[in-house]
Tab-separated table of C-alpha atoms in Angstrom:
chain	number	residue	atom	x	y	z
A	1	MET	CA	42.645	-174.247	25.774
A	2	SER	CA	39.454	-175.084	28.249
A	3	ILE	CA	36.342	-172.771	27.265
A	4	LEU	CA	35.768	-171.641	31.321
A	5	GLU	CA	38.152	-171.403	34.082
A	6	VAL	CA	37.753	-170.621	37.253
A	7	THR	CA	41.225	-170.192	39.032
A	8	LYS	CA	40.709	-169.888	43.027
A	9	LEU	CA	38.000	-168.307	43.163
A	10	LYS	CA	37.231	-166.887	46.653
A	11	LYS	CA	34.177	-164.831	48.397
A	12	LYS	CA	33.495	-163.666	52.332
A	13	TYR	CA	29.959	-162.389	53.649
A	14	PRO	CA	29.274	-162.559	56.842
A	15	SER	CA	27.513	-165.834	57.457
A	16	PHE	CA	29.745	-168.060	54.772
A	17	GLU	CA	32.624	-167.994	52.955
A	18	LEU	CA	32.805	-169.519	49.277
A	19	GLY	CA	36.932	-170.733	49.539
A	20	GLU	CA	38.874	-171.022	46.705
A	21	ILE	CA	37.058	-172.672	43.992
A	22	SER	CA	38.634	-173.779	40.727
A	23	PHE	CA	37.317	-175.912	37.706
A	24	SER	CA	37.325	-176.085	34.300
A	25	LEU	CA	34.533	-176.795	31.755
A	26	GLU	CA	35.233	-179.218	29.011
A	27	GLU	CA	33.810	-177.880	25.665
A	28	GLY	CA	30.750	-180.106	24.028
A	29	LYS	CA	30.193	-180.881	27.187
A	30	ILE	CA	27.373	-180.875	29.975
A	31	THR	CA	28.668	-180.065	33.740
A	32	GLY	CA	26.704	-180.444	36.053
A	33	PHE	CA	27.408	-178.523	39.190
A	34	ILE	CA	25.808	-179.805	42.604
A	35	GLY	CA	25.154	-178.838	45.819
A	36	ARG	CA	22.457	-178.456	48.538
A	37	ASN	CA	20.327	-175.253	49.017
A	38	GLY	CA	22.596	-172.732	50.265
A	39	ALA	CA	26.272	-174.956	49.108
A	40	GLY	CA	26.963	-172.118	47.214
A	41	LYS	CA	25.967	-173.150	43.526
A	42	SER	CA	24.473	-169.278	42.242
A	43	THR	CA	27.178	-167.306	44.682
A	44	THR	CA	30.036	-168.924	42.152
A	45	LEU	CA	27.094	-168.824	39.491
A	46	LYS	CA	27.018	-165.236	40.163
A	47	ALA	CA	30.841	-164.463	40.936
A	48	LEU	CA	31.995	-165.627	37.158
A	49	PHE	CA	29.107	-162.563	35.349
A	50	ASN	CA	30.730	-160.702	38.772
A	51	TYR	CA	26.983	-160.241	39.748
A	52	VAL	CA	28.616	-160.684	43.245
A	53	HIS	CA	32.498	-159.087	43.232
A	54	PRO	CA	34.753	-161.413	44.339
A	55	ASP	CA	37.660	-160.643	46.987
A	56	SER	CA	40.228	-163.122	44.798
A	57	GLY	CA	40.705	-165.448	41.777
A	58	GLU	CA	41.231	-165.694	37.877
A	59	ILE	CA	37.831	-165.635	35.661
A	60	ALA	CA	38.763	-166.708	32.005
A	61	PHE	CA	36.324	-167.815	28.852
A	62	LEU	CA	37.790	-169.276	26.273
A	63	GLY	CA	41.102	-167.792	27.891
A	64	LYS	CA	39.662	-164.118	28.207
A	65	ARG	CA	40.010	-162.637	30.689
A	66	PHE	CA	35.884	-161.063	31.927
A	67	LEU	CA	37.064	-157.994	34.141
A	68	GLU	CA	39.028	-157.308	30.693
A	69	HIS	CA	36.778	-158.598	27.938
A	70	GLU	CA	33.011	-158.541	29.801
A	71	LEU	CA	30.864	-157.645	26.303
A	72	GLU	CA	32.686	-160.093	23.669
A	73	ILE	CA	31.911	-162.941	26.709
A	74	LYS	CA	28.582	-161.878	27.411
A	75	GLN	CA	27.621	-162.033	22.788
A	76	ASP	CA	28.881	-165.765	23.224
A	77	VAL	CA	28.157	-167.066	26.409
A	78	GLY	CA	23.861	-167.261	28.044
A	79	LEU	CA	23.268	-167.062	31.205
A	80	VAL	CA	19.538	-168.324	32.484
A	81	PHE	CA	18.741	-168.036	35.530
A	82	GLY	CA	15.761	-170.331	36.893
A	83	GLY	CA	12.698	-169.674	37.814
A	84	ILE	CA	12.743	-165.770	37.069
A	85	ASN	CA	10.721	-164.377	34.477
A	86	TYR	CA	11.760	-161.406	32.987
A	87	TYR	CA	9.315	-158.431	32.123
A	88	SER	CA	6.319	-161.308	33.259
A	89	LYS	CA	3.110	-158.489	31.367
A	90	LYS	CA	4.714	-157.720	28.178
A	91	LYS	CA	4.751	-160.228	25.028
A	92	ILE	CA	7.305	-162.774	24.656
A	93	LYS	CA	7.811	-160.439	21.063
A	94	THR	CA	8.362	-157.215	22.444
A	95	ILE	CA	11.000	-159.077	24.775
A	96	THR	CA	12.841	-160.467	21.884
A	97	SER	CA	12.337	-157.616	20.101
A	98	ILE	CA	14.536	-156.012	22.483
A	99	ASN	CA	16.583	-158.432	23.644
A	100	LYS	CA	18.152	-159.092	20.018
A	101	LEU	CA	19.749	-156.247	18.821
A	102	PHE	CA	22.543	-156.549	21.688
A	103	PHE	CA	24.118	-159.122	20.103
A	104	LYS	CA	25.739	-158.986	17.026
A	105	ASP	CA	25.427	-162.530	15.748
A	106	TRP	CA	21.339	-162.789	16.325
A	107	ASP	CA	19.474	-165.293	13.959
A	108	ASP	CA	16.216	-165.097	13.374
A	109	ASN	CA	15.988	-168.024	11.695
A	110	ALA	CA	17.296	-169.894	15.095
A	111	TYR	CA	15.056	-168.004	17.496
A	112	ARG	CA	12.150	-169.214	14.663
A	113	GLU	CA	13.397	-172.339	14.770
A	114	TYR	CA	14.012	-173.152	18.420
A	115	MET	CA	10.543	-171.415	18.673
A	116	LYS	CA	8.843	-173.586	16.777
A	117	LEU	CA	10.368	-176.718	18.093
A	118	PHE	CA	9.627	-175.185	21.540
A	119	CYS	CA	6.310	-174.405	21.383
A	120	LEU	CA	6.173	-171.049	22.127
A	121	ASP	CA	3.410	-168.430	21.584
A	122	GLU	CA	5.149	-164.609	20.915
A	123	ASN	CA	2.125	-163.639	21.722
A	124	LYS	CA	1.629	-164.800	24.481
A	125	THR	CA	3.433	-162.803	27.907
A	126	PRO	CA	6.212	-164.718	30.469
A	127	SER	CA	3.102	-165.127	33.171
A	128	GLU	CA	0.912	-167.008	30.877
A	129	LEU	CA	3.597	-168.989	30.120
A	130	SER	CA	4.147	-172.253	32.565
A	131	GLU	CA	7.691	-173.129	34.669
A	132	GLY	CA	9.009	-175.029	31.902
A	133	MET	CA	8.566	-173.049	29.471
A	134	LYS	CA	10.000	-169.947	30.745
A	135	VAL	CA	13.025	-171.995	31.384
A	136	LYS	CA	13.168	-172.226	27.879
A	137	PHE	CA	11.682	-168.921	26.402
A	138	ALA	CA	15.135	-167.892	27.966
A	139	LEU	CA	17.081	-171.148	26.535
A	140	VAL	CA	15.418	-169.505	22.623
A	141	LEU	CA	17.478	-166.160	24.017
A	142	ALA	CA	20.614	-168.410	24.777
A	143	LEU	CA	20.017	-169.394	21.922
A	144	SER	CA	18.950	-167.339	19.378
A	145	HIS	CA	23.091	-165.444	19.775
A	146	ASN	CA	24.899	-168.245	19.074
A	147	ALA	CA	25.952	-168.765	22.590
A	148	LYS	CA	28.894	-171.451	22.491
A	149	LEU	CA	28.266	-171.638	26.224
A	150	LEU	CA	24.982	-172.431	28.047
A	151	ILE	CA	25.295	-171.193	32.039
A	152	LEU	CA	21.788	-172.656	33.918
A	153	ASP	CA	21.117	-171.923	37.051
A	154	GLU	CA	18.754	-174.115	38.901
A	155	PRO	CA	16.896	-174.846	35.681
A	156	THR	CA	14.889	-177.921	36.458
A	157	SER	CA	14.061	-176.820	40.047
A	158	GLY	CA	9.914	-176.501	40.727
A	159	LEU	CA	9.505	-178.455	37.425
A	160	ASP	CA	7.335	-181.311	37.520
A	161	PRO	CA	9.745	-184.836	36.375
A	162	VAL	CA	7.918	-184.469	32.619
A	163	SER	CA	9.272	-181.567	31.949
A	164	ARG	CA	12.904	-181.775	33.449
A	165	ASP	CA	12.569	-184.645	31.535
A	166	GLU	CA	11.725	-182.531	28.535
A	167	LEU	CA	14.589	-180.078	29.758
A	168	LEU	CA	17.580	-182.411	29.818
A	169	ASP	CA	16.780	-184.245	26.251
A	170	VAL	CA	16.987	-180.235	25.163
A	171	PHE	CA	20.888	-180.042	26.999
A	172	ASN	CA	21.895	-183.583	25.426
A	173	ASN	CA	20.959	-182.542	21.561
A	174	LEU	CA	22.382	-178.531	22.217
A	175	CYS	CA	25.800	-180.829	23.418
A	176	GLU	CA	25.527	-182.861	20.477
A	177	LYS	CA	25.707	-179.191	18.338
A	178	GLY	CA	28.859	-178.568	20.628
A	179	ILE	CA	27.332	-176.265	22.508
A	180	THR	CA	29.311	-176.667	26.594
A	181	ILE	CA	26.354	-176.001	29.763
A	182	LEU	CA	27.125	-175.872	32.920
A	183	PHE	CA	24.070	-176.393	34.829
A	184	SER	CA	23.099	-176.207	38.885
A	185	THR	CA	20.982	-178.368	40.670
A	186	HIS	CA	20.420	-179.889	43.529
A	187	ILE	CA	18.244	-182.205	41.755
A	188	THR	CA	20.854	-185.389	41.094
A	189	SER	CA	18.549	-187.359	38.758
A	190	ASP	CA	19.284	-184.590	36.824
A	191	LEU	CA	22.679	-185.571	36.211
A	192	GLU	CA	22.116	-188.784	35.947
A	193	LYS	CA	20.636	-188.474	32.874
A	194	CYS	CA	22.996	-186.083	31.122
A	195	ALA	CA	25.777	-184.716	33.214
A	196	ASP	CA	28.980	-185.855	31.550
A	197	ASN	CA	30.422	-184.491	34.038
A	198	ILE	CA	30.348	-182.994	37.989
A	199	ILE	CA	31.540	-180.669	40.226
A	200	TYR	CA	29.901	-180.480	43.977
A	201	ILE	CA	30.397	-177.706	45.739
A	202	LYS	CA	29.476	-178.487	49.992
A	203	ASN	CA	29.716	-175.145	52.601
A	204	GLY	CA	31.611	-173.593	50.028
A	205	LYS	CA	33.968	-175.786	48.307
A	206	ILE	CA	34.250	-178.360	46.008
A	207	LEU	CA	34.305	-182.239	47.428
A	208	GLU	CA	34.186	-183.438	43.672
A	209	ASN	CA	35.310	-182.004	40.670
A	210	GLY	CA	36.106	-184.073	37.301
A	211	ASN	CA	34.186	-187.077	35.412
A	212	MET	CA	29.654	-188.553	36.198
A	213	LYS	CA	30.896	-192.158	36.108
A	214	GLU	CA	34.042	-191.759	37.635
A	215	PHE	CA	32.968	-190.180	40.748
A	216	VAL	CA	29.841	-192.157	40.889
A	217	THR	CA	31.702	-195.662	40.849
A	218	SER	CA	34.272	-194.526	43.056
A	219	TYR	CA	31.582	-195.407	45.534
A	220	LYS	CA	29.072	-198.092	47.071
A	221	ILE	CA	26.758	-198.476	49.555
A	222	LEU	CA	26.799	-200.492	53.036
A	223	ASN	CA	23.844	-201.886	54.463
A	224	LEU	CA	24.953	-202.127	58.261
A	225	LYS	CA	23.537	-203.361	61.431
A	226	GLU	CA	24.090	-201.407	65.234
A	227	GLU	CA	26.714	-204.494	65.327
A	228	GLN	CA	28.456	-204.435	62.313
A	229	ILE	CA	29.975	-201.114	63.117
A	230	THR	CA	32.359	-201.141	64.880
A	231	GLU	CA	35.931	-199.385	65.612
A	232	GLU	CA	37.705	-200.736	62.646
A	233	ILE	CA	35.766	-199.896	59.921
A	234	LYS	CA	34.277	-197.332	61.071
A	235	PRO	CA	37.356	-194.747	59.540
A	236	TYR	CA	36.512	-196.256	56.489
A	237	LEU	CA	32.529	-194.940	56.928
A	238	ILE	CA	31.432	-191.260	55.334
A	239	GLY	CA	28.206	-190.257	56.428
A	240	CYS	CA	26.800	-192.821	59.131
A	241	LYS	CA	23.243	-192.945	58.989
A	242	ARG	CA	19.850	-193.850	60.280
A	243	ALA	CA	17.833	-196.078	57.892
A	244	LYS	CA	14.331	-197.593	58.066
A	245	GLU	CA	15.946	-201.139	59.614
A	246	GLY	CA	19.600	-200.378	60.464
A	247	TYR	CA	21.960	-197.997	59.370
A	248	THR	CA	23.957	-197.212	55.541
A	249	ALA	CA	27.161	-195.814	54.834
A	250	LEU	CA	28.653	-194.377	52.095
A	251	ILE	CA	32.105	-196.393	51.533
A	252	LYS	CA	35.470	-195.268	49.057
A	253	GLU	CA	34.669	-198.186	46.405
A	254	GLU	CA	39.288	-199.000	47.425
A	255	TYR	CA	38.797	-199.654	50.536
A	256	THR	CA	35.377	-202.931	50.158
A	257	LYS	CA	38.282	-205.646	49.851
A	258	ASN	CA	39.168	-204.384	53.497
A	259	ILE	CA	36.109	-205.000	55.265
A	260	ASN	CA	34.015	-207.768	55.057
A	261	ILE	CA	30.821	-206.850	54.531
A	262	PRO	CA	28.488	-206.523	50.880
A	263	ALA	CA	28.747	-203.524	49.424
A	264	MET	CA	26.078	-202.077	46.703
A	265	GLU	CA	26.878	-200.021	43.860
A	266	ALA	CA	25.503	-196.100	44.804
A	267	ASP	CA	23.862	-193.669	43.344
A	268	LEU	CA	24.581	-189.870	43.084
A	269	GLU	CA	21.518	-188.924	45.479
A	270	ALA	CA	22.793	-191.603	48.236
A	271	ILE	CA	26.225	-190.188	47.575
A	272	MET	CA	25.205	-186.767	48.255
A	273	ILE	CA	23.431	-187.115	51.304
A	274	HIS	CA	25.796	-188.897	53.002
A	275	MET	CA	28.460	-186.692	51.883
A	276	GLU	CA	26.199	-183.468	53.386
A	277	LYS	CA	25.794	-185.947	56.859
A	278	GLU	CA	29.316	-186.088	56.920
A	279	GLU	CA	31.291	-183.740	58.796
A	280	MET	CA	28.165	-182.991	60.523
B	1	MET	CA	23.277	-146.845	25.094
B	2	ARG	CA	20.569	-146.409	22.012
B	3	ASN	CA	19.787	-149.444	23.010
B	4	MET	CA	18.802	-149.166	26.752
B	5	LEU	CA	17.139	-146.205	25.733
B	6	ARG	CA	14.580	-148.083	24.432
B	7	LYS	CA	14.890	-151.399	26.670
B	8	GLU	CA	14.025	-148.748	29.179
B	9	PHE	CA	11.501	-147.007	27.349
B	10	LYS	CA	9.828	-150.490	25.630
B	11	LEU	CA	9.876	-152.802	28.832
B	12	ALA	CA	11.576	-150.681	31.907
B	13	MET	CA	9.411	-147.995	31.988
B	14	HIS	CA	6.132	-147.959	33.698
B	15	PRO	CA	2.706	-146.784	31.875
B	16	ILE	CA	1.971	-144.697	34.306
B	17	ALA	CA	4.760	-142.055	33.675
B	18	ILE	CA	2.917	-141.458	30.450
B	19	ILE	CA	0.155	-139.891	32.369
B	20	PHE	CA	2.096	-138.388	35.020
B	21	LEU	CA	3.977	-136.175	32.288
B	22	SER	CA	0.450	-134.804	31.141
B	23	PHE	CA	0.384	-133.300	34.899
B	24	SER	CA	2.349	-130.366	33.072
B	25	ALA	CA	-2.175	-129.168	32.251
B	26	MET	CA	-2.339	-128.813	36.275
B	27	LEU	CA	-0.351	-125.833	35.391
B	28	LEU	CA	-3.793	-124.091	34.241
B	29	ILE	CA	-5.214	-124.889	37.561
B	30	PRO	CA	-5.443	-120.871	38.977
B	31	ASN	CA	-4.701	-121.964	42.361
B	32	TYR	CA	-2.274	-124.268	43.083
B	33	PRO	CA	1.382	-124.704	44.119
B	34	TYR	CA	2.916	-125.386	41.250
B	35	TYR	CA	5.885	-127.739	41.938
B	36	VAL	CA	3.867	-130.771	43.174
B	37	ALA	CA	2.513	-131.312	39.375
B	38	PHE	CA	6.921	-132.120	38.909
B	39	PHE	CA	6.155	-133.856	42.046
B	40	TYR	CA	4.792	-136.827	40.382
B	41	LEU	CA	7.222	-137.462	37.881
B	42	GLY	CA	8.798	-138.964	40.876
B	43	LEU	CA	6.555	-141.043	41.733
B	44	ALA	CA	6.692	-142.146	37.937
B	45	VAL	CA	9.927	-142.357	38.098
B	46	PHE	CA	9.891	-144.900	42.018
B	47	PHE	CA	7.114	-147.149	39.792
B	48	THR	CA	9.665	-147.694	37.203
B	49	CYS	CA	12.109	-149.495	39.504
B	50	LEU	CA	9.522	-150.887	41.559
B	51	ASN	CA	8.223	-152.151	38.525
B	52	GLY	CA	12.044	-153.339	37.140
B	53	ARG	CA	12.668	-154.865	40.954
B	54	GLU	CA	9.961	-157.174	40.128
B	55	ASN	CA	10.405	-157.930	37.188
B	56	TYR	CA	14.443	-158.640	37.591
B	57	ASP	CA	14.658	-155.892	35.189
B	58	ILE	CA	18.870	-155.635	36.206
B	59	LEU	CA	19.120	-158.437	36.178
B	60	TYR	CA	18.129	-159.127	32.881
B	61	SER	CA	19.947	-155.932	31.933
B	62	ILE	CA	22.820	-157.329	33.690
B	63	SER	CA	23.066	-160.472	31.068
B	64	LEU	CA	23.139	-158.722	28.053
B	65	PRO	CA	26.666	-157.176	26.119
B	66	VAL	CA	26.146	-154.217	28.314
B	67	ARG	CA	28.551	-152.732	31.647
B	68	LYS	CA	27.011	-151.771	34.884
B	69	LYS	CA	27.483	-148.476	34.120
B	70	ASP	CA	25.591	-148.644	30.637
B	71	ILE	CA	22.268	-149.723	33.132
B	72	VAL	CA	23.315	-146.733	35.439
B	73	LYS	CA	23.564	-144.251	32.359
B	74	ALA	CA	20.103	-145.681	30.291
B	75	ARG	CA	18.218	-145.276	33.544
B	76	PHE	CA	19.122	-141.258	34.740
B	77	LEU	CA	19.404	-141.170	30.393
B	78	PHE	CA	15.646	-141.825	30.516
B	79	VAL	CA	14.809	-140.198	33.840
B	80	ILE	CA	16.656	-136.370	32.294
B	81	ILE	CA	14.318	-137.811	29.435
B	82	LEU	CA	11.068	-137.640	31.403
B	83	GLN	CA	12.134	-134.970	33.205
B	84	LEU	CA	13.273	-132.212	30.193
B	85	SER	CA	9.906	-133.820	28.157
B	86	GLN	CA	8.006	-133.094	30.987
B	87	ILE	CA	8.887	-128.967	30.944
B	88	ALA	CA	8.665	-128.495	27.610
B	89	LEU	CA	5.149	-130.107	28.275
B	90	ALA	CA	4.235	-127.358	30.898
B	91	ILE	CA	5.788	-124.598	28.734
B	92	PRO	CA	2.170	-124.089	27.358
B	93	PHE	CA	0.584	-124.473	29.521
B	94	ALA	CA	2.750	-122.076	31.691
B	95	ILE	CA	2.261	-118.867	28.951
B	96	LEU	CA	-1.565	-119.914	28.732
B	97	ARG	CA	-1.513	-119.273	32.312
B	98	GLN	CA	-0.773	-116.370	32.454
B	99	ASN	CA	-3.074	-114.918	29.540
B	100	LEU	CA	-5.909	-116.578	30.977
B	101	PRO	CA	-8.443	-114.196	32.401
B	102	VAL	CA	-8.365	-114.882	35.846
B	103	PRO	CA	-6.134	-113.639	39.274
B	104	CYS	CA	-2.508	-114.301	40.043
B	105	ASN	CA	-2.338	-117.336	41.670
B	106	GLN	CA	-2.773	-116.616	45.203
B	107	VAL	CA	-1.413	-120.229	46.948
B	108	GLY	CA	2.194	-119.898	45.587
B	109	MET	CA	4.665	-119.774	42.474
B	110	GLU	CA	2.922	-117.906	39.668
B	111	ALA	CA	3.684	-120.543	36.161
B	112	ASN	CA	6.708	-118.216	34.718
B	113	ILE	CA	10.424	-118.494	34.223
B	114	ALA	CA	11.827	-118.428	37.350
B	115	PHE	CA	9.158	-121.312	38.532
B	116	PHE	CA	10.874	-123.662	35.727
B	117	GLY	CA	14.254	-122.756	36.879
B	118	LEU	CA	13.151	-123.560	40.506
B	119	SER	CA	11.478	-126.356	39.442
B	120	PHE	CA	14.607	-127.549	37.789
B	121	VAL	CA	16.322	-127.407	41.056
B	122	LEU	CA	13.528	-129.384	42.286
B	123	PHE	CA	14.809	-132.141	39.946
B	124	GLY	CA	18.340	-132.405	40.408
B	125	ILE	CA	17.360	-132.123	44.379
B	126	PHE	CA	15.089	-135.314	43.527
B	127	ASN	CA	17.655	-136.581	41.271
B	128	LEU	CA	20.610	-136.416	43.650
B	129	VAL	CA	18.716	-138.250	46.397
B	130	PHE	CA	16.838	-140.795	44.892
B	131	PHE	CA	19.254	-142.004	42.404
B	132	ARG	CA	22.373	-142.111	46.216
B	133	ILE	CA	19.996	-144.759	48.258
B	134	TYR	CA	18.552	-146.531	45.048
B	135	TYR	CA	21.861	-147.477	43.633
B	136	LYS	CA	23.107	-148.781	47.190
B	137	ASP	CA	20.324	-151.209	46.815
B	138	VAL	CA	18.274	-151.575	44.383
B	139	ASN	CA	15.908	-153.252	46.155
B	140	LYS	CA	14.857	-149.968	48.757
B	141	VAL	CA	13.146	-149.035	45.963
B	142	GLY	CA	10.504	-147.428	48.658
B	143	LYS	CA	13.467	-146.205	51.349
B	144	ALA	CA	14.711	-144.130	47.916
B	145	PHE	CA	11.286	-142.590	47.501
B	146	LEU	CA	9.866	-141.694	50.703
B	147	ILE	CA	13.755	-139.704	51.539
B	148	SER	CA	13.118	-138.657	48.030
B	149	SER	CA	10.067	-137.196	48.583
B	150	ILE	CA	10.245	-135.699	52.391
B	151	VAL	CA	13.133	-133.345	50.434
B	152	VAL	CA	10.922	-132.728	47.394
B	153	PHE	CA	8.795	-131.449	49.908
B	154	LEU	CA	10.494	-129.381	52.352
B	155	TYR	CA	12.116	-127.696	49.126
B	156	ILE	CA	8.301	-127.162	47.999
B	157	MET	CA	8.077	-125.960	50.918
B	158	VAL	CA	10.720	-123.713	51.305
B	159	VAL	CA	10.164	-122.275	47.798
B	160	GLU	CA	6.253	-121.785	48.154
B	161	SER	CA	6.817	-119.463	51.779
B	162	CYS	CA	10.040	-117.722	50.293
B	163	THR	CA	7.061	-116.462	47.409
B	164	HIS	CA	5.651	-115.008	50.699
B	165	ILE	CA	7.529	-113.932	52.691
B	166	LEU	CA	11.072	-112.609	50.745
B	167	PHE	CA	10.259	-108.808	49.062
B	168	PHE	CA	12.512	-110.423	45.958
B	169	ALA	CA	10.867	-113.295	45.572
B	170	LYS	CA	7.306	-112.562	46.316
B	171	ASN	CA	8.061	-108.564	44.412
B	172	TYR	CA	10.675	-110.311	41.344
B	173	LEU	CA	10.083	-113.379	40.425
B	174	ASP	CA	6.225	-114.098	41.504
B	175	THR	CA	4.996	-112.085	38.911
B	176	LYS	CA	4.269	-112.610	35.481
B	177	ASP	CA	6.610	-113.295	32.521
B	178	THR	CA	6.229	-109.543	31.683
B	179	TYR	CA	8.150	-108.616	34.145
B	180	TYR	CA	11.772	-108.299	36.004
B	181	LEU	CA	12.439	-110.269	32.616
B	182	LYS	CA	15.637	-110.470	33.626
B	183	GLU	CA	15.901	-111.462	37.233
B	184	LYS	CA	13.661	-114.593	36.233
B	185	LEU	CA	16.264	-115.709	33.518
B	186	ILE	CA	18.957	-115.556	36.007
B	187	VAL	CA	16.831	-117.975	37.915
B	188	LEU	CA	16.311	-120.351	34.808
B	189	VAL	CA	19.824	-120.330	34.024
B	190	VAL	CA	21.363	-121.088	37.517
B	191	GLY	CA	18.175	-123.496	38.251
B	192	MET	CA	19.448	-125.138	35.079
B	193	LEU	CA	22.954	-125.160	36.193
B	194	ILE	CA	21.880	-127.128	39.223
B	195	TYR	CA	19.943	-129.411	38.136
B	196	SER	CA	23.008	-130.540	35.441
B	197	ILE	CA	25.522	-130.337	38.683
B	198	THR	CA	23.243	-132.197	40.878
B	199	THR	CA	21.970	-134.714	38.567
B	200	LEU	CA	25.959	-135.268	37.320
B	201	ILE	CA	27.088	-135.968	40.667
B	202	ALA	CA	24.308	-138.453	41.976
B	203	TYR	CA	25.216	-140.145	37.929
B	204	ARG	CA	29.134	-140.154	39.181
B	205	LYS	CA	28.445	-141.702	42.635
B	206	SER	CA	25.362	-143.519	41.715
B	207	VAL	CA	27.690	-145.313	38.675
B	208	LYS	CA	29.692	-145.990	41.589
B	209	ASP	CA	27.906	-147.705	44.220
B	210	PHE	CA	25.828	-149.990	41.612
B	211	GLU	CA	29.590	-151.308	40.748
B	212	ALA	CA	30.480	-151.749	44.220
B	213	LEU	CA	26.985	-153.886	44.747
B	214	ASP	CA	26.689	-157.929	44.876
B	215	LEU	CA	23.957	-158.751	43.040
């Protein structure tokens, strides 16, 4: 049984459509939810918790449908929105004193340990914390009620590289403890550091959903001169775009043998850039 | 629900709400449209909802193990507690005002039992108008407050005008409590009924609107 199963989730807005989103999360793994700004990442995550009402589709956490088991599910899931600081002028200890009332598995010892681990001071207010510390505080609240699944919407956006790296280390540690993490981002390097699986969304549709390493190794990058872009190789090229010298394009690994041009390893950023370029 | 109410008072409430509660003492002003003292509580509700918007109160609340309708119920209970507290706090000042050795209120209604009945109607109107707009789009707090304020002020103008124009209002209701007690008690009971009904309607409609709202 997967910890989260999303089936044919659809939501239509006047200017945007989230089309049949289906994915599931492997327990104890980190899954990166990637896509450019406006691709539908936040809408999908909000739809999981009925913040936005899907037009159709099924959402089940640990085999339980969300709408029928909302309260039980919320006890087991931690939802963290990056860049949002609740009650910015209230002391952290005041926010915590209220937050803990709602969770039957709240663990004061765990709370104190995580606060210490993340060097958070209870007497500060969220407005006095850096962006990274705010995310860490949100994580502390989620972890102190023993959340089995953490869903994080752009937790690393707006953080400096060092804070991002620290946070990704935290994710890896949590993953080792068996906690499942789904986090959305448009920063590809974050995923390369910690994600086991990847869900790639573009214009409201899922392009890829699977193992991160397999996904990255399934593509190669070509550096091309203009005269090399012949009608013969064009069908194999994905997102051919201008580079400083010549052109670059993505190609599926299995097609590299069909062309006589050396292909290089692709990283996630290059894959994403070329995929976004395609069909524009 | 007790936990949600604690959240309302400890995290969501704007501190100015407490100050506005003390405005019940405005009933001691010798000549004044006393309903205005109760209007300020609407401002406290507005500040709390505005403060909530700036502090992501709804996004926080919905991340807790509560249902959307619990969020609406907690906010209504919070406002009802404030409104009843303001009435309760105003009673001693009203009694004091009636016993002060100064002439009756020349501007509008006396601070008497009927006044409290009509103030309940004021709160009921505010709840109905404000929350119907607010829960259709929780980001449009200003619109909800502006429209509800206009409606409440129109109501104040009408009831205060009646105190000067209508024979029954002028000669029966706008008097000290020692006179026409039965008539005033009827106004109080009817006012409380109107408050209960309008607030209940506002709550039910708000739950429906908020459930349908995409956040």
